[in-house]
Coordinates of C-alpha atoms in Angstrom, one line a residue:
Chain A
M12 CA 159.2 118.1 11.5
A13 CA 159.6 115.9 14.6
K14 CA 159.5 112.2 13.9
I15 CA 158.9 111.3 17.6
E16 CA 157.3 113.6 20.2
L17 CA 157.4 112.8 23.9
K18 CA 155.0 114.7 26.1
D19 CA 155.3 114.6 29.9
L20 CA 156.4 111.0 29.8
R21 CA 156.5 109.4 33.3
V22 CA 157.6 105.8 34.1
S23 CA 157.8 104.2 37.5
F24 CA 158.8 100.7 38.4
G25 CA 156.6 99.7 41.3
A26 CA 156.8 102.6 43.8
S27 CA 160.0 104.1 42.5
P28 CA 159.8 106.7 39.7
V29 CA 162.4 106.3 37.0
I30 CA 161.2 108.9 34.5
T31 CA 159.6 112.0 36.0
G32 CA 158.3 114.1 33.2
V33 CA 160.2 114.0 29.9
N34 CA 159.4 116.3 27.0
L35 CA 161.4 115.8 23.9
S36 CA 161.0 116.0 20.1
I37 CA 163.2 113.9 18.0
P38 CA 163.8 115.2 14.4
D39 CA 163.5 112.9 11.4
R40 CA 166.6 111.5 9.6
S41 CA 169.1 112.4 12.2
I42 CA 170.9 110.9 15.2
T43 CA 169.6 111.9 18.5
A44 CA 171.7 110.8 21.4
L45 CA 170.3 110.3 24.9
M46 CA 173.2 110.5 27.3
G47 CA 173.4 110.4 31.0
P48 CA 174.9 108.5 33.9
S49 CA 173.8 105.0 34.9
G50 CA 170.3 104.9 36.3
S51 CA 169.3 108.2 34.6
G52 CA 166.5 106.5 32.7
K53 CA 167.9 106.5 29.2
S54 CA 167.2 102.9 28.4
T55 CA 163.8 103.2 29.9
V56 CA 162.9 106.0 27.6
L57 CA 164.1 103.9 24.7
R58 CA 162.0 100.9 25.8
V59 CA 158.9 103.1 25.8
L60 CA 159.4 104.1 22.2
N61 CA 158.8 100.5 20.9
R62 CA 156.7 99.5 23.9
L63 CA 159.1 96.8 25.0
I64 CA 158.5 98.4 28.4
E65 CA 155.3 96.3 28.4
L66 CA 157.5 93.2 29.0
Y67 CA 158.0 94.6 32.6
P68 CA 154.7 94.1 34.3
E69 CA 155.7 96.3 37.2
A70 CA 156.4 99.3 35.0
K71 CA 153.7 102.0 34.9
V72 CA 153.8 104.5 32.0
S73 CA 151.9 107.7 31.7
G74 CA 152.2 110.6 29.2
E75 CA 152.0 110.6 25.5
V76 CA 154.4 109.5 22.8
Y77 CA 153.7 110.4 19.1
L78 CA 155.2 108.8 16.1
D79 CA 154.4 110.9 13.0
G80 CA 151.6 112.5 15.0
Q81 CA 150.1 109.2 16.0
N82 CA 150.0 108.1 19.6
I83 CA 152.0 104.9 19.9
F84 CA 149.9 103.6 22.7
D85 CA 146.9 103.5 20.3
M86 CA 148.9 101.8 17.6
N87 CA 149.0 98.1 16.9
V88 CA 152.1 97.0 18.8
L89 CA 153.2 94.8 15.9
E90 CA 153.0 97.7 13.5
L91 CA 154.9 99.9 15.9
R92 CA 157.7 97.4 16.4
R93 CA 158.0 96.9 12.7
K94 CA 158.5 100.6 12.2
V95 CA 160.6 101.1 15.4
Q96 CA 163.3 98.5 15.6
M97 CA 165.9 98.2 18.3
I98 CA 169.5 97.2 18.9
F99 CA 170.6 96.1 22.3
Q100 CA 173.6 96.6 24.6
I101 CA 174.5 93.0 24.6
P102 CA 174.5 91.5 21.1
N103 CA 171.5 89.1 21.2
P104 CA 171.2 87.0 18.1
I105 CA 169.2 83.8 18.7
P106 CA 172.2 81.6 19.4
N107 CA 171.0 78.3 17.8
L108 CA 169.7 79.9 14.7
S109 CA 171.8 80.4 11.6
I110 CA 173.0 83.8 10.4
F111 CA 170.4 83.8 7.7
E112 CA 167.6 82.6 9.9
N113 CA 168.3 85.3 12.5
V114 CA 167.7 88.0 9.9
A115 CA 164.9 86.2 8.2
L116 CA 162.9 85.1 11.2
G117 CA 161.3 88.4 12.0
L118 CA 160.2 88.9 8.3
K119 CA 158.7 85.4 8.2
L120 CA 156.9 85.7 11.5
N121 CA 155.4 89.1 10.6
R122 CA 154.6 87.9 7.1
L123 CA 156.4 90.8 5.5
V124 CA 157.7 88.9 2.5
R125 CA 156.2 86.7 -0.2
G126 CA 158.3 83.8 -1.3
R127 CA 161.8 82.6 -0.8
R128 CA 163.3 84.8 -3.5
E129 CA 162.1 88.0 -1.9
L130 CA 163.1 86.7 1.6
F131 CA 166.6 86.1 0.4
E132 CA 166.8 89.5 -1.3
R133 CA 165.6 91.3 1.9
V134 CA 168.1 89.4 4.1
K135 CA 170.9 90.0 1.7
S136 CA 170.2 93.7 1.5
A137 CA 169.9 94.0 5.3
L138 CA 173.2 92.3 5.7
E139 CA 174.8 94.5 3.1
K140 CA 173.4 97.7 4.8
A141 CA 174.8 96.4 8.1
Q142 CA 178.3 96.0 6.4
L143 CA 178.3 92.3 7.2
W144 CA 177.4 90.6 3.9
D145 CA 181.0 90.3 2.6
E146 CA 182.1 88.6 5.9
V147 CA 179.2 86.0 6.0
R148 CA 178.1 85.5 2.5
N149 CA 179.7 82.1 2.3
R150 CA 178.5 80.8 5.7
L151 CA 174.9 81.9 6.0
D152 CA 174.0 78.6 7.5
M153 CA 176.5 78.9 10.4
P154 CA 175.0 79.3 13.8
A155 CA 175.0 83.0 14.7
G156 CA 176.5 82.3 18.1
K157 CA 179.8 81.5 16.4
L158 CA 180.3 85.0 15.1
S159 CA 182.6 87.4 16.9
G160 CA 181.0 90.0 19.2
G161 CA 181.3 92.8 16.7
Q162 CA 179.9 90.7 13.9
Q163 CA 177.0 89.6 16.2
Q164 CA 176.1 93.2 16.9
R165 CA 176.2 94.0 13.2
L166 CA 174.0 90.9 12.6
C167 CA 171.5 92.4 15.1
V168 CA 171.7 95.7 13.1
A169 CA 170.9 93.7 10.0
R170 CA 168.0 91.9 11.8
A171 CA 166.6 95.3 12.7
L172 CA 167.2 96.7 9.2
A173 CA 165.4 93.8 7.6
F174 CA 162.2 95.3 8.8
E175 CA 163.0 98.5 6.8
P176 CA 162.2 100.5 9.9
E177 CA 161.6 104.2 10.1
V178 CA 163.2 104.5 13.5
L179 CA 166.2 102.6 14.9
L180 CA 166.7 102.6 18.6
A181 CA 170.2 101.7 19.9
D182 CA 170.7 101.0 23.5
E183 CA 174.4 101.5 24.2
P184 CA 175.2 99.4 21.1
T185 CA 178.9 99.6 21.4
A186 CA 179.3 99.1 25.1
N187 CA 180.5 95.6 24.6
L188 CA 182.6 96.2 21.5
D189 CA 186.3 96.9 20.9
P190 CA 187.3 100.2 19.4
E191 CA 187.5 98.9 15.9
N192 CA 184.0 97.4 15.9
T193 CA 182.8 100.5 17.7
A194 CA 184.1 102.6 14.8
K195 CA 182.4 100.3 12.3
V196 CA 179.0 100.6 14.1
E197 CA 179.3 104.4 14.4
A198 CA 180.1 104.7 10.8
L199 CA 177.2 102.6 10.0
F200 CA 174.9 104.8 12.0
L201 CA 176.1 107.9 10.2
W202 CA 175.3 106.3 6.9
L203 CA 171.9 105.0 8.0
K204 CA 170.7 108.3 9.2
K205 CA 170.0 109.3 5.6
E206 CA 167.2 106.8 5.6
M207 CA 165.9 106.7 9.1
T208 CA 165.7 108.3 12.5
I209 CA 168.2 107.0 15.0
V210 CA 167.9 107.3 18.8
L211 CA 171.2 106.4 20.4
V212 CA 171.5 105.8 24.1
T213 CA 175.1 106.2 25.4
H214 CA 176.8 106.7 28.7
Y215 CA 179.9 107.8 26.9
P216 CA 179.8 111.5 26.0
P217 CA 182.5 111.4 23.4
Q218 CA 180.4 109.0 21.4
A219 CA 177.5 111.3 21.5
A220 CA 179.8 114.1 20.4
R221 CA 181.1 112.0 17.5
V222 CA 178.0 110.8 15.9
S223 CA 174.9 112.6 17.1
D224 CA 173.2 115.7 15.6
Y225 CA 171.1 116.4 18.6
V226 CA 171.7 115.4 22.2
A227 CA 169.6 115.2 25.2
F228 CA 171.2 115.0 28.6
L229 CA 169.2 112.9 31.1
Y230 CA 169.7 113.0 34.8
K231 CA 167.6 111.4 37.5
G232 CA 164.7 110.8 35.2
Q233 CA 164.5 114.3 33.7
I234 CA 166.0 116.1 30.8
V235 CA 168.5 118.6 32.0
E236 CA 169.4 120.0 28.6
W237 CA 168.5 119.3 25.0
G238 CA 169.7 120.8 21.7
P239 CA 172.1 120.5 18.8
T240 CA 175.1 118.4 19.8
K241 CA 177.6 121.1 18.9
D242 CA 176.0 123.7 21.2
T243 CA 175.5 121.3 24.0
F244 CA 179.1 120.2 24.1
T245 CA 180.7 123.6 23.4
K246 CA 178.3 125.9 25.2
P247 CA 176.3 123.9 27.8
R248 CA 173.6 126.0 29.4
H249 CA 173.4 124.0 32.5
E250 CA 176.1 123.4 35.1
L251 CA 175.2 119.7 35.4
T252 CA 175.6 119.3 31.6
E253 CA 179.0 120.9 31.7
K254 CA 180.1 118.6 34.6
Y255 CA 178.8 115.6 32.7
V256 CA 180.4 116.3 29.4
T257 CA 183.7 117.0 31.0
G258 CA 183.7 113.8 32.9
R259 CA 183.0 115.1 36.4
L260 CA 179.6 113.7 36.9
Y261 CA 178.8 110.0 36.7
Chain B
M15 CA 216.9 76.5 57.1
T16 CA 214.4 75.7 59.7
V17 CA 211.9 77.9 58.0
K18 CA 212.4 76.2 54.7
R19 CA 212.0 72.7 56.2
K20 CA 208.8 73.8 57.8
V21 CA 207.4 74.9 54.5
E22 CA 208.4 71.6 52.9
N23 CA 206.7 69.7 55.7
I24 CA 203.5 71.7 55.2
T25 CA 203.6 71.0 51.5
A26 CA 204.1 67.3 52.0
E27 CA 201.4 67.2 54.6
R28 CA 199.0 69.1 52.3
M29 CA 199.7 66.8 49.4
V30 CA 199.0 63.7 51.6
I31 CA 195.7 65.2 52.8
N32 CA 194.9 66.2 49.2
W33 CA 195.5 62.6 48.0
L34 CA 193.5 61.1 50.8
G35 CA 190.6 63.5 50.1
L36 CA 190.6 62.9 46.4
G37 CA 190.9 59.2 47.0
L38 CA 187.9 59.3 49.3
F39 CA 185.8 61.1 46.8
A40 CA 186.9 58.9 44.0
L41 CA 185.9 55.9 46.1
L42 CA 182.5 57.4 46.8
G43 CA 182.1 58.0 43.1
V44 CA 182.9 54.4 42.4
A45 CA 180.5 53.3 45.1
A46 CA 177.7 55.3 43.4
V47 CA 178.2 53.7 40.0
V48 CA 178.9 50.2 41.1
P49 CA 175.2 49.3 41.6
L50 CA 174.4 50.7 38.2
F51 CA 177.0 48.4 36.5
L52 CA 176.0 45.5 38.6
I53 CA 172.4 45.9 37.6
I54 CA 173.1 46.4 33.9
G55 CA 175.6 43.5 33.9
D56 CA 173.2 41.1 35.8
V57 CA 170.3 42.0 33.5
Y58 CA 172.2 41.6 30.3
I59 CA 174.1 38.4 31.3
K60 CA 170.9 36.7 32.4
G61 CA 168.7 38.4 29.8
I62 CA 170.8 37.5 26.8
D63 CA 171.2 34.0 28.0
A64 CA 167.4 33.7 28.4
I65 CA 166.7 35.2 25.0
N66 CA 169.0 32.6 23.4
R67 CA 167.4 29.8 25.4
L68 CA 163.9 30.9 24.4
G69 CA 164.5 30.8 20.7
G70 CA 166.6 33.8 19.7
L71 CA 166.1 37.5 19.4
W72 CA 163.5 37.5 16.7
V73 CA 161.3 34.9 18.4
F74 CA 161.7 36.7 21.6
L75 CA 160.7 40.1 20.2
T76 CA 157.7 38.8 18.3
E77 CA 156.2 35.7 19.8
L78 CA 153.7 35.2 22.7
P79 CA 155.2 34.7 26.1
P80 CA 155.9 31.1 27.2
T81 CA 153.5 29.2 29.3
P82 CA 155.1 27.3 32.1
F83 CA 155.2 24.2 29.8
D84 CA 156.7 25.9 26.8
E85 CA 160.4 25.9 25.9
R86 CA 160.3 28.9 23.7
G87 CA 158.5 32.2 23.6
G88 CA 158.9 36.0 23.7
I89 CA 157.4 39.2 24.7
G90 CA 155.8 40.4 21.4
P91 CA 152.5 41.7 22.8
M92 CA 154.4 43.4 25.7
L93 CA 156.7 45.1 23.4
V94 CA 153.9 46.4 21.2
G95 CA 151.9 47.5 24.2
T96 CA 154.9 49.3 25.8
L97 CA 155.8 51.1 22.6
Y98 CA 152.2 52.1 21.9
M99 CA 151.4 53.4 25.4
T100 CA 154.8 55.1 25.8
A101 CA 154.4 56.9 22.5
L102 CA 150.9 58.1 23.2
G103 CA 151.8 59.0 26.8
A104 CA 154.9 60.9 25.6
L105 CA 153.0 62.8 22.9
L106 CA 150.3 63.8 25.3
G107 CA 152.9 64.6 28.0
I108 CA 154.8 66.9 25.6
A109 CA 151.6 68.5 24.1
V110 CA 150.4 69.5 27.6
G111 CA 153.6 69.7 29.5
F112 CA 155.4 72.1 27.1
P113 CA 152.8 74.9 27.0
L114 CA 152.2 74.4 30.7
G115 CA 155.9 74.9 31.3
V116 CA 156.0 78.1 29.1
Y117 CA 153.0 79.4 31.1
I118 CA 154.5 78.8 34.6
G119 CA 158.0 79.8 33.5
E120 CA 157.2 82.9 31.4
M121 CA 154.0 84.3 32.8
R122 CA 154.9 84.7 36.4
R123 CA 152.8 87.8 36.7
E124 CA 149.7 85.7 36.3
K125 CA 148.3 84.7 39.7
F126 CA 147.3 81.3 38.5
A127 CA 150.8 80.5 37.2
N128 CA 152.0 80.3 40.8
V129 CA 149.2 77.9 41.6
A130 CA 150.0 75.8 38.6
R131 CA 153.7 75.8 39.5
A132 CA 153.0 74.6 43.0
G133 CA 150.6 71.9 41.6
V134 CA 153.2 70.7 39.1
N135 CA 155.8 70.5 41.8
V136 CA 153.6 68.3 43.9
L137 CA 152.5 66.2 40.9
V138 CA 156.1 65.4 39.9
E139 CA 156.7 63.7 43.3
F140 CA 153.3 61.9 43.3
P141 CA 153.3 58.2 44.0
T142 CA 152.8 56.7 40.5
I143 CA 150.4 54.0 41.7
V144 CA 148.1 56.7 43.0
V145 CA 148.1 58.2 39.5
G146 CA 147.1 54.8 38.1
L147 CA 144.4 54.4 40.7
F148 CA 143.0 57.8 39.8
V149 CA 142.9 57.0 36.1
Y150 CA 141.2 53.7 37.0
A151 CA 138.5 55.5 39.0
V152 CA 137.9 58.0 36.2
M153 CA 137.8 55.2 33.7
S154 CA 135.2 53.3 35.7
L155 CA 133.0 56.4 36.0
A156 CA 133.3 57.6 32.5
K157 CA 133.4 54.4 30.6
E158 CA 129.7 53.8 30.2
N159 CA 128.8 57.2 28.8
L160 CA 132.0 57.4 26.7
N161 CA 131.2 54.1 25.1
Q162 CA 127.5 54.8 24.6
Y163 CA 127.6 58.3 23.2
L164 CA 131.1 58.6 21.6
L165 CA 133.1 55.5 21.0
G166 CA 130.2 53.1 20.1
P167 CA 128.8 55.4 17.3
L168 CA 132.3 56.4 16.3
S169 CA 133.4 52.8 15.7
K170 CA 130.2 52.2 13.6
V171 CA 131.1 55.2 11.5
L172 CA 134.7 54.0 11.1
S173 CA 133.8 50.4 10.5
P174 CA 133.9 50.6 6.6
L175 CA 137.6 51.2 7.0
G176 CA 138.1 47.6 7.9
G177 CA 138.5 45.4 10.9
W178 CA 141.9 46.7 11.9
I179 CA 140.3 49.9 13.1
T180 CA 138.7 48.0 16.0
W181 CA 142.1 47.4 17.4
F182 CA 142.5 51.1 17.9
I183 CA 139.1 52.6 18.3
G184 CA 136.0 51.2 19.8
P185 CA 134.1 50.7 23.0
L186 CA 136.6 50.5 25.9
D187 CA 137.0 47.9 28.5
G188 CA 137.7 49.0 32.1
F189 CA 141.3 48.2 31.4
N190 CA 142.8 49.5 28.1
A191 CA 145.9 51.0 26.6
Y192 CA 144.4 54.5 26.5
A193 CA 144.0 54.5 30.3
G194 CA 147.6 53.3 30.5
A195 CA 148.8 56.1 28.2
A196 CA 146.8 58.7 30.2
A197 CA 148.4 57.5 33.4
L198 CA 151.9 57.7 31.8
S199 CA 151.2 61.1 30.4
I200 CA 150.2 62.4 33.9
I201 CA 153.6 61.3 35.1
M202 CA 155.3 62.9 32.1
I203 CA 153.5 66.3 32.1
P204 CA 155.0 67.7 35.3
Y205 CA 158.4 66.5 34.3
V206 CA 158.4 68.2 30.9
A207 CA 156.6 71.3 32.4
L208 CA 159.2 71.9 35.1
I209 CA 162.2 71.5 32.8
T210 CA 160.5 73.7 30.2
A211 CA 159.7 76.3 32.8
S212 CA 163.3 76.4 34.1
A213 CA 164.7 76.6 30.6
Y214 CA 162.5 79.6 29.8
A215 CA 163.2 81.2 33.2
S216 CA 166.9 81.0 32.4
I217 CA 166.6 82.9 29.2
E218 CA 168.5 86.2 29.6
Q219 CA 166.5 89.4 29.4
P220 CA 168.3 90.7 26.3
L221 CA 167.3 87.6 24.3
R222 CA 163.7 87.9 25.6
E223 CA 163.6 91.5 24.4
A224 CA 165.0 90.6 21.1
A225 CA 162.3 87.9 20.7
Y226 CA 159.5 90.4 21.3
A227 CA 161.2 93.1 19.1
I228 CA 161.3 90.7 16.1
G229 CA 158.5 88.4 16.9
G230 CA 155.9 91.0 17.6
R231 CA 153.1 88.9 18.8
E232 CA 153.5 87.3 22.2
F233 CA 152.7 83.8 20.8
N234 CA 155.5 84.2 18.2
A235 CA 158.0 85.5 20.7
L236 CA 157.4 82.7 23.2
F237 CA 156.7 79.7 21.0
V238 CA 158.7 80.4 17.9
V239 CA 161.7 82.7 18.7
L240 CA 162.4 81.7 22.3
R241 CA 161.6 78.1 21.7
K242 CA 164.5 77.9 19.4
A243 CA 166.7 79.1 22.3
V244 CA 165.4 76.5 24.7
S245 CA 164.7 73.7 22.3
R246 CA 167.7 71.7 23.2
A247 CA 166.8 71.6 26.9
V248 CA 163.2 70.8 26.1
V249 CA 164.0 68.0 23.6
T250 CA 166.3 66.5 26.2
A251 CA 163.6 66.7 28.8
A252 CA 161.1 65.1 26.5
L253 CA 163.5 62.2 25.7
L254 CA 164.4 61.6 29.4
G255 CA 160.7 61.8 30.3
T256 CA 159.9 59.2 27.6
A257 CA 162.7 56.9 28.9
K258 CA 161.2 57.4 32.4
I259 CA 157.6 56.4 31.5
A260 CA 158.7 53.5 29.2
G261 CA 159.8 51.6 32.3
E262 CA 156.9 52.6 34.6
T263 CA 155.0 49.7 36.1
A264 CA 152.8 51.0 38.9
P265 CA 150.6 53.3 36.9
L266 CA 149.8 50.5 34.4
L267 CA 148.6 48.0 37.1
F268 CA 145.1 49.5 37.3
T269 CA 144.9 50.9 33.8
A270 CA 146.5 48.7 31.1
F271 CA 146.3 45.7 33.4
G272 CA 148.5 43.5 31.3
N273 CA 147.8 40.7 28.8
T274 CA 149.6 37.7 27.3
Y275 CA 148.2 38.0 23.8
Y276 CA 148.1 40.4 21.0
A277 CA 144.8 42.1 21.7
P278 CA 143.0 45.3 20.8
F279 CA 144.2 48.4 22.5
T280 CA 140.7 49.0 23.7
G281 CA 141.0 46.2 26.2
P282 CA 143.6 44.9 28.6
T283 CA 147.0 45.6 27.1
A284 CA 150.3 44.0 27.7
A285 CA 153.4 45.9 28.7
A286 CA 157.0 44.8 29.2
S287 CA 157.2 46.2 32.7
L288 CA 154.0 44.5 33.8
W289 CA 155.3 41.2 32.3
I290 CA 158.5 41.5 34.2
W291 CA 156.6 42.1 37.4
Y292 CA 154.3 39.2 36.8
A293 CA 156.7 36.6 35.3
A294 CA 159.5 37.1 37.8
Q295 CA 157.1 36.1 40.6
T296 CA 156.1 32.8 39.1
P297 CA 157.8 29.5 40.1
Y298 CA 158.5 28.5 36.5
D299 CA 162.1 28.9 35.2
V300 CA 161.0 29.6 31.7
Q301 CA 158.8 32.5 32.7
I302 CA 161.5 33.9 35.0
A303 CA 163.9 33.7 32.1
S304 CA 161.5 35.6 29.9
A305 CA 161.3 38.2 32.6
Y306 CA 165.0 38.7 32.4
G307 CA 164.9 38.8 28.7
A308 CA 162.2 41.4 28.9
A309 CA 164.2 43.4 31.4
A310 CA 167.2 43.4 29.0
V311 CA 165.0 44.6 26.1
L312 CA 163.4 47.3 28.2
L313 CA 166.7 48.4 29.5
T314 CA 168.0 48.6 26.0
I315 CA 165.1 50.8 24.9
I316 CA 165.6 53.1 27.9
L317 CA 169.4 53.3 27.6
T318 CA 169.1 54.1 23.9
I319 CA 166.8 57.0 24.5
F320 CA 169.0 58.1 27.4
I321 CA 172.2 58.0 25.2
I322 CA 170.4 59.9 22.4
A323 CA 169.4 62.5 25.0
R324 CA 172.9 62.8 26.3
I325 CA 174.5 63.1 22.9
R326 CA 172.1 65.8 21.9
G327 CA 172.3 67.7 25.2

């Protein structure tokens, strides 16, 4: 059963079309990678899924997106963003806030917890899931800005996980990380997919090959090819896909 | 050999030019701060001397100002008036200026935000005496109705609380502390708004997206999550704005008017800056001295706020 269903999604910024008709179904409890060269519209598709696209007043969206059969544009945006959390390309903890507060803030603002005890448990469990708890347990009051880049990104994962989301969107989450932290984050995703649906945007085909179950190849605002990762990488049906996965299209 | 000598010459020449250039800039830098230290030095030397002559610090900070025939006196009412009006003006200035700044900084898609931004940009450069004149005009027009329908009945309702309440709430005179505070807040609002707007505008897009992703509601994203990211700049702006209005004189001329006694805030109210302006013009040494003392006190207040702002920023 598809967790997310996109039907004829079109997005344009002002006069220039960015997404020109995308149809895609994203299976539950799996990692679906959206890969493609810069400017192919991967991040835009991702920002439609939790409606962050609405932050860009010049963006026009048409088409339908269903989450569990429900049109996301009819949903309450707060409920949608609670279920569909996101991790960004640049680690973006709120710099002046402490590690604890960064994870706790969203829960507090959305009134998802009752009492300090529950809040602490939720923050702790989110940090544990993000494999960060052991590194920060003794300095939860430290400003998040003082963590290393890799730790900041895992903090952002924890912040997203604190919502206990059904879908996790990741927009090139390892683009600014070193290989060691990249491996950590990828391992984390492989573990998290047992509990949630992950949509991973990457412009690095080997990453898609390593972690994803399904892969969609976007090019100039359209999906060129889409299917199980293994098939796409070993037997691409489209010439463009073959060029891309072999590093000859960028 | 010749080539090498040439290189050495160029190097020496460049070093000399470099020293001359740096020296010139250092000199200009000194020239820029010399007036600052001359003013501060002059005010404190004469001010501290005056405060000692007029009866010491405590007397100076609490007692009524000297008449031409007194030997001691202070600026008690002026200090109270300045603190009261500055505090009210700053609170109002932040309460209005901060949301206004978020509006013009963050909601650029709104058409009216551009109008508001232009308006605020003009207002920040407005002659402050015009602001005072404006509040004076509004006060003159609104006073009668305000007193008859709101403040008169209100003070009757509050009268059981005791006499002290009439110092704060009651029918207003044409000149009063609230008009002064209003004029000061009009000077502070654009200042806070512009700095808030530029602080919000400088937030990077990833952080803004994070705020919306975790905050959900726009109000939460803007006023809770992103505020934490800009709070340092905004607090600094608020402190500097407060320091700025604490020393303003022109907007108080037509609004607070000035006083030499401890008097209800509903009537003419004393202010340190107004006292300096008045007393320094008199021919009496003792009043001129009290003006210098008042200047030293006012400067201390402003420098303290300024230093706090610097340390925090």
